[in-house]
mmCIF file of C-alpha atoms and ligand atoms in Angstrom:
data_model
loop_
_atom_site.group_PDB
_atom_site.id
_atom_site.type_symbol
_atom_site.label_atom_id
_atom_site.label_comp_id
_atom_site.label_asym_id
_atom_site.label_seq_id
_atom_site.Cartn_x
_atom_site.Cartn_y
_atom_site.Cartn_z
ATOM 1 C CA MET A 1 -148.284 38.526 139.801
ATOM 2 C CA THR A 2 -151.470 40.449 140.080
ATOM 3 C CA GLU A 3 -150.823 40.716 143.773
ATOM 4 C CA THR A 4 -147.647 42.731 143.171
ATOM 5 C CA ARG A 5 -149.231 44.945 140.917
ATOM 6 C CA CYS A 6 -152.004 45.479 143.848
ATOM 7 C CA LYS A 7 -149.326 45.829 146.353
ATOM 8 C CA LYS A 8 -147.327 48.616 143.970
ATOM 9 C CA LEU A 9 -150.467 50.641 143.698
ATOM 10 C CA LEU A 10 -151.134 50.746 147.395
ATOM 11 C CA ASP A 11 -147.215 51.635 147.976
ATOM 12 C CA ALA A 12 -147.428 54.594 145.685
ATOM 13 C CA GLY A 13 -150.783 55.410 146.493
ATOM 14 C CA GLN A 14 -149.748 56.088 149.889
ATOM 15 C CA ARG A 15 -147.666 58.860 148.921
ATOM 16 C CA MET A 16 -150.849 60.908 147.610
ATOM 17 C CA ALA A 17 -152.568 59.479 150.860
ATOM 18 C CA PHE A 18 -154.656 56.804 149.195
ATOM 19 C CA ASP A 19 -155.225 53.966 151.187
ATOM 20 C CA SER A 20 -157.315 51.987 148.829
ATOM 21 C CA ALA A 21 -158.169 51.960 144.985
ATOM 22 C CA LEU A 22 -161.413 51.773 142.889
ATOM 23 C CA ILE A 23 -160.804 50.219 139.750
ATOM 24 C CA THR A 24 -163.452 50.606 137.108
ATOM 25 C CA SER A 25 -161.986 50.310 133.705
ATOM 26 C CA PRO A 26 -162.016 46.735 132.070
ATOM 27 C CA VAL A 27 -158.177 47.333 131.356
ATOM 28 C CA ASN A 28 -157.147 48.264 134.759
ATOM 29 C CA MET A 29 -159.493 45.374 136.394
ATOM 30 C CA ARG A 30 -157.426 42.994 133.953
ATOM 31 C CA TYR A 31 -153.963 44.372 134.916
ATOM 32 C CA PHE A 32 -154.583 44.697 138.708
ATOM 33 C CA SER A 33 -157.048 41.007 139.115
ATOM 34 C CA GLY A 34 -156.180 39.121 135.900
ATOM 35 C CA PHE A 35 -160.067 38.999 135.125
ATOM 36 C CA THR A 36 -160.933 39.589 131.525
ATOM 37 C CA GLY A 37 -164.717 40.572 131.808
ATOM 38 C CA ASP A 38 -166.288 43.693 131.621
ATOM 39 C CA SER A 39 -168.710 44.070 134.213
ATOM 40 C CA GLY A 40 -168.227 45.272 137.613
ATOM 41 C CA CYS A 41 -165.172 46.780 139.464
ATOM 42 C CA LEU A 42 -162.354 46.264 141.793
ATOM 43 C CA LEU A 43 -161.583 47.317 144.856
ATOM 44 C CA ILE A 44 -158.156 47.075 146.392
ATOM 45 C CA THR A 45 -157.873 48.204 150.046
ATOM 46 C CA LYS A 46 -154.912 47.209 152.425
ATOM 47 C CA ASN A 47 -156.733 43.861 153.909
ATOM 48 C CA ALA A 48 -158.762 43.066 150.767
ATOM 49 C CA ARG A 49 -158.955 42.492 147.027
ATOM 50 C CA ILE A 50 -162.703 42.470 146.208
ATOM 51 C CA LEU A 51 -163.931 41.856 142.694
ATOM 52 C CA TYR A 52 -167.446 42.708 142.176
ATOM 53 C CA THR A 53 -169.311 41.200 139.360
ATOM 54 C CA ASP A 54 -171.969 39.568 138.104
ATOM 55 C CA PHE A 55 -173.506 36.001 137.547
ATOM 56 C CA ARG A 56 -172.322 36.126 133.990
ATOM 57 C CA TYR A 57 -168.790 36.135 135.081
ATOM 58 C CA THR A 58 -168.226 34.770 138.563
ATOM 59 C CA ILE A 59 -166.769 31.304 137.507
ATOM 60 C CA GLN A 60 -164.387 32.832 134.773
ATOM 61 C CA ALA A 61 -163.557 35.404 137.577
ATOM 62 C CA LYS A 62 -162.623 32.684 139.882
ATOM 63 C CA GLU A 63 -160.353 30.894 137.338
ATOM 64 C CA GLN A 64 -158.481 34.029 136.582
ATOM 65 C CA THR A 65 -157.761 35.630 139.654
ATOM 66 C CA GLU A 66 -154.914 34.340 142.089
ATOM 67 C CA GLY A 67 -154.430 34.633 145.682
ATOM 68 C CA LYS A 68 -156.681 36.941 147.978
ATOM 69 C CA PHE A 69 -159.261 37.888 145.586
ATOM 70 C CA ILE A 70 -162.936 37.633 146.620
ATOM 71 C CA ILE A 71 -165.414 37.298 144.071
ATOM 72 C CA ARG A 72 -168.923 38.901 144.606
ATOM 73 C CA ASP A 73 -171.946 38.969 142.704
ATOM 74 C CA PHE A 74 -172.945 42.636 142.953
ATOM 75 C CA LYS A 75 -176.748 42.058 141.531
ATOM 76 C CA LYS A 76 -177.138 39.850 144.590
ATOM 77 C CA TYR A 77 -177.226 42.998 146.878
ATOM 78 C CA ASN A 78 -180.256 44.568 145.527
ATOM 79 C CA MET A 79 -178.621 47.993 146.032
ATOM 80 C CA PRO A 80 -176.459 49.880 143.307
ATOM 81 C CA LEU A 81 -172.695 49.218 142.929
ATOM 82 C CA TRP A 82 -171.614 52.528 144.217
ATOM 83 C CA GLN A 83 -173.717 52.044 147.436
ATOM 84 C CA ILE A 84 -172.177 48.437 147.822
ATOM 85 C CA VAL A 85 -168.543 49.808 147.069
ATOM 86 C CA SER A 86 -169.446 53.098 149.735
ATOM 87 C CA GLU A 87 -170.376 50.639 152.460
ATOM 88 C CA GLU A 88 -167.377 48.296 151.838
ATOM 89 C CA LEU A 89 -165.207 51.257 151.901
ATOM 90 C CA GLU A 90 -166.514 52.419 155.404
ATOM 91 C CA LYS A 91 -166.463 48.800 156.991
ATOM 92 C CA GLN A 92 -162.725 48.500 156.143
ATOM 93 C CA GLY A 93 -161.942 52.196 157.517
ATOM 94 C CA CYS A 94 -160.910 53.873 154.422
ATOM 95 C CA ARG A 95 -160.503 57.383 154.278
ATOM 96 C CA TYR A 96 -159.124 58.354 150.864
ATOM 97 C CA CYS A 97 -159.821 56.052 147.917
ATOM 98 C CA GLY A 98 -158.093 56.597 144.473
ATOM 99 C CA TYR A 99 -160.302 56.158 141.277
ATOM 100 C CA GLU A 100 -159.789 56.175 137.571
ATOM 101 C CA ASP A 101 -160.644 59.908 136.508
ATOM 102 C CA ASN A 102 -159.610 59.182 133.001
ATOM 103 C CA THR A 103 -161.918 56.668 132.033
ATOM 104 C CA MET A 104 -164.964 56.988 134.169
ATOM 105 C CA THR A 105 -167.994 58.423 132.482
ATOM 106 C CA VAL A 106 -169.873 61.419 133.950
ATOM 107 C CA ALA A 107 -172.614 58.989 134.661
ATOM 108 C CA GLU A 108 -170.532 56.480 136.665
ATOM 109 C CA PHE A 109 -168.875 59.536 138.214
ATOM 110 C CA THR A 110 -172.255 60.946 139.383
ATOM 111 C CA ASP A 111 -172.924 57.670 141.110
ATOM 112 C CA TYR A 112 -169.465 56.738 142.591
ATOM 113 C CA SER A 113 -169.208 60.497 144.131
ATOM 114 C CA ARG A 114 -171.901 59.717 146.269
ATOM 115 C CA ILE A 115 -169.481 57.164 148.145
ATOM 116 C CA LYS A 116 -168.958 58.559 151.457
ATOM 117 C CA CYS A 117 -165.384 57.902 151.639
ATOM 118 C CA PRO A 118 -163.552 60.842 149.348
ATOM 119 C CA LEU A 119 -161.934 59.830 146.065
ATOM 120 C CA GLY A 120 -158.962 61.448 144.427
ATOM 121 C CA SER A 121 -157.751 61.063 140.630
ATOM 122 C CA ALA A 122 -155.510 57.986 140.200
ATOM 123 C CA SER A 123 -155.152 57.396 136.571
ATOM 124 C CA ALA A 124 -151.945 59.083 136.345
ATOM 125 C CA LEU A 125 -150.651 57.191 138.909
ATOM 126 C CA ILE A 126 -151.873 53.930 137.487
ATOM 127 C CA SER A 127 -150.401 54.735 134.108
ATOM 128 C CA SER A 128 -147.194 55.378 135.776
ATOM 129 C CA ILE A 129 -147.231 51.594 137.179
ATOM 130 C CA ARG A 130 -148.446 50.085 133.862
ATOM 131 C CA CYS A 131 -145.721 51.985 131.714
ATOM 132 C CA ILE A 132 -142.868 49.835 133.512
ATOM 133 C CA LYS A 133 -143.413 46.505 131.615
ATOM 134 C CA SER A 134 -142.256 43.208 133.357
ATOM 135 C CA GLN A 135 -140.375 40.572 131.663
ATOM 136 C CA ASP A 136 -143.510 38.336 131.571
ATOM 137 C CA GLU A 137 -145.401 41.545 129.781
ATOM 138 C CA ILE A 138 -142.509 42.085 127.405
ATOM 139 C CA ASP A 139 -142.553 38.433 126.518
ATOM 140 C CA LYS A 140 -145.955 38.847 125.302
ATOM 141 C CA ILE A 141 -145.389 42.004 123.387
ATOM 142 C CA ILE A 142 -142.446 40.313 121.583
ATOM 143 C CA LYS A 143 -144.877 37.234 120.924
ATOM 144 C CA ALA A 144 -147.609 39.684 119.674
ATOM 145 C CA GLN A 145 -145.228 41.375 117.278
ATOM 146 C CA SER A 146 -143.718 37.939 115.951
ATOM 147 C CA ILE A 147 -147.287 36.899 115.083
ATOM 148 C CA ALA A 148 -147.836 40.520 113.096
ATOM 149 C CA GLU A 149 -144.745 39.591 111.197
ATOM 150 C CA THR A 150 -145.883 36.251 110.213
ATOM 151 C CA ALA A 151 -148.849 37.509 109.082
ATOM 152 C CA PHE A 152 -147.160 40.169 107.009
ATOM 153 C CA ASN A 153 -144.708 37.883 105.130
ATOM 154 C CA GLN A 154 -147.660 35.878 104.275
ATOM 155 C CA VAL A 155 -149.691 38.736 102.975
ATOM 156 C CA ILE A 156 -146.772 40.456 101.296
ATOM 157 C CA GLU A 157 -146.543 37.379 99.044
ATOM 158 C CA MET A 158 -150.429 37.233 97.935
ATOM 159 C CA MET A 159 -150.209 41.238 97.095
ATOM 160 C CA CYS A 160 -150.800 42.001 93.389
ATOM 161 C CA PRO A 161 -152.270 44.843 91.437
ATOM 162 C CA GLY A 162 -155.893 44.393 91.385
ATOM 163 C CA MET A 163 -156.227 43.406 95.021
ATOM 164 C CA THR A 164 -158.346 45.918 96.874
ATOM 165 C CA GLU A 165 -157.265 47.400 100.179
ATOM 166 C CA LYS A 166 -159.961 45.981 102.185
ATOM 167 C CA GLU A 167 -158.945 42.317 100.620
ATOM 168 C CA VAL A 168 -155.404 42.938 101.943
ATOM 169 C CA ALA A 169 -156.737 43.971 105.268
ATOM 170 C CA ILE A 170 -158.912 40.782 105.662
ATOM 171 C CA GLU A 171 -156.032 38.682 104.907
ATOM 172 C CA LEU A 172 -153.770 40.193 107.518
ATOM 173 C CA ASP A 173 -156.283 39.906 109.908
ATOM 174 C CA TYR A 174 -157.134 36.493 109.032
ATOM 175 C CA PHE A 175 -153.424 35.459 109.032
ATOM 176 C CA MET A 176 -152.844 36.928 112.530
ATOM 177 C CA LYS A 177 -155.639 35.290 114.099
ATOM 178 C CA LYS A 178 -154.188 31.970 112.445
ATOM 179 C CA ALA A 179 -150.724 32.554 113.800
ATOM 180 C CA GLY A 180 -152.173 32.856 117.334
ATOM 181 C CA ALA A 181 -153.278 36.459 118.020
ATOM 182 C CA GLU A 182 -156.578 36.890 119.548
ATOM 183 C CA GLU A 183 -157.623 39.815 117.449
ATOM 184 C CA PRO A 184 -155.875 42.519 115.886
ATOM 185 C CA SER A 185 -154.713 45.306 118.403
ATOM 186 C CA PHE A 186 -156.482 48.014 116.358
ATOM 187 C CA ASP A 187 -158.461 48.268 112.848
ATOM 188 C CA THR A 188 -155.667 47.343 110.254
ATOM 189 C CA ILE A 189 -154.781 50.178 107.986
ATOM 190 C CA ILE A 190 -154.339 49.607 104.309
ATOM 191 C CA ALA A 191 -153.821 52.892 102.294
ATOM 192 C CA SER A 192 -152.809 52.861 98.879
ATOM 193 C CA GLY A 193 -151.874 55.569 96.175
ATOM 194 C CA PRO A 194 -153.340 58.775 97.367
ATOM 195 C CA ASN A 195 -155.534 57.106 100.355
ATOM 196 C CA GLY A 196 -151.842 57.025 101.942
ATOM 197 C CA ALA A 197 -152.260 60.641 102.672
ATOM 198 C CA LEU A 198 -154.802 59.741 105.383
ATOM 199 C CA CYS A 199 -152.877 58.850 108.433
ATOM 200 C CA HIS A 200 -155.735 56.568 109.855
ATOM 201 C CA ALA A 201 -157.240 55.557 106.478
ATOM 202 C CA ILE A 202 -160.125 53.052 106.653
ATOM 203 C CA PRO A 203 -159.520 50.028 103.996
ATOM 204 C CA SER A 204 -161.443 50.646 100.858
ATOM 205 C CA ASP A 205 -162.197 49.057 97.921
ATOM 206 C CA ARG A 206 -159.697 50.976 95.790
ATOM 207 C CA CYS A 207 -157.450 48.285 93.972
ATOM 208 C CA LEU A 208 -153.578 48.318 94.455
ATOM 209 C CA THR A 209 -152.140 50.154 91.334
ATOM 210 C CA LYS A 210 -148.833 49.907 89.914
ATOM 211 C CA GLY A 211 -146.797 53.036 91.153
ATOM 212 C CA ASP A 212 -148.791 53.284 94.403
ATOM 213 C CA LEU A 213 -147.188 53.206 97.773
ATOM 214 C CA VAL A 214 -148.772 51.151 100.286
ATOM 215 C CA VAL A 215 -148.725 52.078 104.067
ATOM 216 C CA MET A 216 -149.603 48.669 105.899
ATOM 217 C CA ASP A 217 -150.071 49.553 109.940
ATOM 218 C CA PHE A 218 -151.240 46.799 111.861
ATOM 219 C CA GLY A 219 -150.543 44.760 114.869
ATOM 220 C CA ALA A 220 -151.587 41.548 116.804
ATOM 221 C CA ARG A 221 -152.974 40.960 120.286
ATOM 222 C CA TYR A 222 -151.552 37.848 122.242
ATOM 223 C CA MET A 223 -152.615 37.398 125.730
ATOM 224 C CA GLY A 224 -153.925 40.829 126.194
ATOM 225 C CA TYR A 225 -150.626 42.719 124.691
ATOM 226 C CA CYS A 226 -150.683 44.514 121.709
ATOM 227 C CA SER A 227 -148.198 44.748 119.068
ATOM 228 C CA ASP A 228 -147.878 47.973 116.704
ATOM 229 C CA MET A 229 -145.783 48.315 113.368
ATOM 230 C CA THR A 230 -146.238 50.013 109.894
ATOM 231 C CA ARG A 231 -144.194 49.189 106.654
ATOM 232 C CA THR A 232 -145.176 51.158 103.428
ATOM 233 C CA VAL A 233 -144.530 48.870 100.170
ATOM 234 C CA ALA A 234 -144.620 49.835 96.543
ATOM 235 C CA ILE A 235 -146.787 48.176 93.942
ATOM 236 C CA GLY A 236 -144.354 48.356 91.091
ATOM 237 C CA GLU A 237 -141.604 51.080 90.713
ATOM 238 C CA PRO A 238 -142.707 54.034 92.581
ATOM 239 C CA SER A 239 -142.381 57.884 91.089
ATOM 240 C CA ALA A 240 -139.085 59.480 92.023
ATOM 241 C CA GLU A 241 -140.805 62.149 94.550
ATOM 242 C CA LEU A 242 -142.411 58.969 96.513
ATOM 243 C CA MET A 243 -138.949 57.431 96.188
ATOM 244 C CA LYS A 244 -137.853 60.472 97.892
ATOM 245 C CA ILE A 245 -139.905 60.770 100.471
ATOM 246 C CA TYR A 246 -139.624 56.889 101.341
ATOM 247 C CA LYS A 247 -135.950 57.747 101.986
ATOM 248 C CA ILE A 248 -136.374 60.732 104.196
ATOM 249 C CA VAL A 249 -138.780 58.868 106.321
ATOM 250 C CA ARG A 250 -136.448 56.151 106.791
ATOM 251 C CA GLU A 251 -133.719 58.207 107.525
ATOM 252 C CA ALA A 252 -135.910 60.234 110.401
ATOM 253 C CA GLN A 253 -137.044 56.843 111.476
ATOM 254 C CA ALA A 254 -133.385 55.444 111.724
ATOM 255 C CA LEU A 255 -132.019 58.614 113.103
ATOM 256 C CA THR A 256 -134.998 58.491 115.883
ATOM 257 C CA LEU A 257 -134.845 55.112 116.872
ATOM 258 C CA HIS A 258 -131.111 55.101 117.651
ATOM 259 C CA ALA A 259 -131.622 57.762 120.147
ATOM 260 C CA VAL A 260 -134.276 55.767 121.947
ATOM 261 C CA LYS A 261 -132.405 54.704 125.444
ATOM 262 C CA PRO A 262 -133.302 55.827 129.138
ATOM 263 C CA GLY A 263 -132.764 59.239 130.067
ATOM 264 C CA ILE A 264 -134.332 61.026 127.126
ATOM 265 C CA THR A 265 -137.668 62.619 126.860
ATOM 266 C CA GLY A 266 -140.604 61.869 124.500
ATOM 267 C CA ALA A 267 -140.439 65.552 123.407
ATOM 268 C CA GLN A 268 -136.709 65.010 122.732
ATOM 269 C CA LEU A 269 -137.379 61.966 120.472
ATOM 270 C CA ASP A 270 -140.113 63.803 118.701
ATOM 271 C CA ALA A 271 -137.816 66.539 117.896
ATOM 272 C CA ILE A 272 -135.215 64.339 116.049
ATOM 273 C CA ALA A 273 -137.728 63.089 113.760
ATOM 274 C CA ARG A 274 -139.148 66.329 113.101
ATOM 275 C CA GLU A 275 -136.112 68.432 112.658
ATOM 276 C CA CYS A 276 -134.803 65.677 110.047
ATOM 277 C CA ILE A 277 -138.212 65.598 108.281
ATOM 278 C CA THR A 278 -138.069 69.796 108.217
ATOM 279 C CA ALA A 279 -134.880 69.930 107.195
ATOM 280 C CA ARG A 280 -135.746 68.052 104.378
ATOM 281 C CA GLY A 281 -138.789 70.184 102.989
ATOM 282 C CA TYR A 282 -141.298 68.039 104.476
ATOM 283 C CA GLY A 283 -142.016 69.445 108.244
ATOM 284 C CA ASP A 284 -145.728 70.268 107.360
ATOM 285 C CA CYS A 285 -146.407 66.899 106.196
ATOM 286 C CA PHE A 286 -145.691 65.160 109.555
ATOM 287 C CA GLY A 287 -148.661 66.272 111.177
ATOM 288 C CA HIS A 288 -148.700 63.828 113.973
ATOM 289 C CA SER A 289 -146.696 62.626 117.069
ATOM 290 C CA LEU A 290 -143.657 60.490 116.733
ATOM 291 C CA GLY A 291 -145.067 57.653 118.749
ATOM 292 C CA HIS A 292 -146.752 56.358 121.965
ATOM 293 C CA GLY A 293 -146.297 53.471 124.640
ATOM 294 C CA PHE A 294 -148.267 49.677 124.011
ATOM 295 C CA GLY A 295 -149.146 46.989 126.126
ATOM 296 C CA LEU A 296 -152.567 46.209 127.093
ATOM 297 C CA GLU A 297 -153.668 48.876 125.063
ATOM 298 C CA VAL A 298 -152.258 50.007 121.919
ATOM 299 C CA HIS A 299 -151.913 53.474 122.823
ATOM 300 C CA GLU A 300 -150.753 54.053 126.446
ATOM 301 C CA ALA A 301 -148.120 56.063 128.430
ATOM 302 C CA PRO A 302 -145.684 57.371 127.477
ATOM 303 C CA SER A 303 -146.178 59.279 124.637
ATOM 304 C CA ALA A 304 -143.575 60.676 122.296
ATOM 305 C CA SER A 305 -144.891 63.777 121.367
ATOM 306 C CA LYS A 306 -143.913 67.546 121.217
ATOM 307 C CA THR A 307 -145.116 67.902 124.832
ATOM 308 C CA SER A 308 -144.186 64.961 126.354
ATOM 309 C CA THR A 309 -141.909 65.552 129.473
ATOM 310 C CA THR A 310 -141.907 61.507 130.346
ATOM 311 C CA VAL A 311 -138.164 60.610 130.739
ATOM 312 C CA LEU A 312 -137.843 57.363 128.867
ATOM 313 C CA ARG A 313 -136.854 54.342 131.597
ATOM 314 C CA PRO A 314 -136.197 50.734 131.296
ATOM 315 C CA GLY A 315 -139.143 48.502 130.881
ATOM 316 C CA MET A 316 -141.154 51.241 129.032
ATOM 317 C CA THR A 317 -142.583 50.860 125.383
ATOM 318 C CA VAL A 318 -142.637 53.286 122.886
ATOM 319 C CA THR A 319 -143.233 53.276 118.951
ATOM 320 C CA VAL A 320 -141.227 55.146 116.562
ATOM 321 C CA GLU A 321 -143.383 55.874 113.485
ATOM 322 C CA PRO A 322 -142.650 59.119 111.699
ATOM 323 C CA GLY A 323 -144.290 59.925 108.611
ATOM 324 C CA ILE A 324 -144.682 62.129 105.574
ATOM 325 C CA TYR A 325 -148.413 62.828 103.948
ATOM 326 C CA VAL A 326 -148.803 64.543 100.731
ATOM 327 C CA GLU A 327 -152.501 65.410 99.949
ATOM 328 C CA GLY A 328 -153.316 63.833 96.183
ATOM 329 C CA LEU A 329 -150.182 61.846 95.832
ATOM 330 C CA GLY A 330 -149.709 59.452 99.033
ATOM 331 C CA GLY A 331 -147.800 58.869 102.043
ATOM 332 C CA VAL A 332 -145.124 56.930 103.785
ATOM 333 C CA ARG A 333 -145.172 55.732 107.570
ATOM 334 C CA ILE A 334 -142.425 53.219 109.029
ATOM 335 C CA GLU A 335 -143.072 52.010 112.452
ATOM 336 C CA ASP A 336 -141.065 49.728 114.923
ATOM 337 C CA CYS A 337 -142.416 49.238 118.448
ATOM 338 C CA VAL A 338 -139.465 48.639 120.979
ATOM 339 C CA ILE A 339 -139.000 48.286 124.622
ATOM 340 C CA VAL A 340 -136.546 50.379 126.634
ATOM 341 C CA THR A 341 -133.707 48.619 128.329
ATOM 342 C CA GLU A 342 -130.989 49.619 130.460
ATOM 343 C CA LYS A 343 -128.562 50.347 127.881
ATOM 344 C CA GLY A 344 -130.555 51.500 124.849
ATOM 345 C CA HIS A 345 -133.496 49.525 123.557
ATOM 346 C CA PHE A 346 -134.986 46.343 122.328
ATOM 347 C CA ASN A 347 -136.709 46.342 118.786
ATOM 348 C CA PRO A 348 -138.959 43.142 118.134
ATOM 349 C CA VAL A 349 -139.710 44.030 114.652
ATOM 350 C CA THR A 350 -137.254 42.355 112.316
ATOM 351 C CA THR A 351 -138.608 43.303 108.920
ATOM 352 C CA THR A 352 -136.588 44.863 106.451
ATOM 353 C CA LYS A 353 -136.753 48.900 105.792
ATOM 354 C CA ASP A 354 -135.464 48.509 102.505
ATOM 355 C CA LEU A 355 -138.656 49.598 100.206
ATOM 356 C CA ILE A 356 -140.346 46.177 99.178
ATOM 357 C CA ILE A 357 -141.458 46.434 95.767
ATOM 358 C CA ILE A 358 -144.299 44.015 94.655
ATOM 359 C CA GLU A 359 -144.406 43.304 90.994
HETATM 360 ZN ZN1 LIG B 1 -149.243 51.431 114.054
HETATM 361 ZN ZN1 LIG B 2 -148.559 53.315 116.365
#
């Protein structure tokens, strides 16, 4: 599996004249080698797959990699990592090496730019490979989503007026882990009442109160892969205005979700939701993008924003998460995380979008 990915990278890289790639971010080291540690780097050349890490990780690296990976303890060399990489590239006769321009720090770049072999930006190329998921990756995403929903169903049963946002978030995280998650795929958002207007609210000590809408945005990570969903639930009967907002978001979400299929661009999808919400008078209250791809990272390519020219293709993932946020009143967001298929999309989220009212 990882060998196929390395080959794909070299094949695609060839079109940009790359004959090698230097992988430095932990997430891409994992993608191309299977290694989940965060020390060192991975060098992919025509003839070799060399994973440089340190003594703490060498056993783990051997266990996690398959095929032709060579594991080397870079601390044994008594020279900086960039120099080790430089000599290896020279030894292998490499002439142009792709590097991760999107994630490398200035300090790392200062070091690596001393490599004799010229370096070229390869982050966009890597993300174009990663954004098409294999069936194995899709299966892990589906499992992650099912874990998140198992937890959501348990937490809904416990929620009641008087419980704090923090308590709800802790229970949700606990049930996700208990159901098999490695960790939440991002910091769980529980935003009740007026806090719902903060799109990325941090769970607070505020108690759930009758009349609140509660935005619940959460996901599970399973074997590295992330899910991401949002449901907005009510504590008792919400006001007429909140009910109206909920209906608009639900309509915009359904309309946009229906349009997710190969051939449509991220910007076109964003526009469907935005036009629907704007036509109903709340355009200014939908200030974020429609959605994003997800996989090993909770936010990855493709984006579904006003400016996204990416054309959706089978195997891509995208979230559909329109929202309306009114300062002082509250917010509503509904989010599904879906996988683009040949004919349309597959939605692994099964939770109802009818407003759940907790008494
Ligand atoms: Zn989310
Ligand atoms: Zn999201």
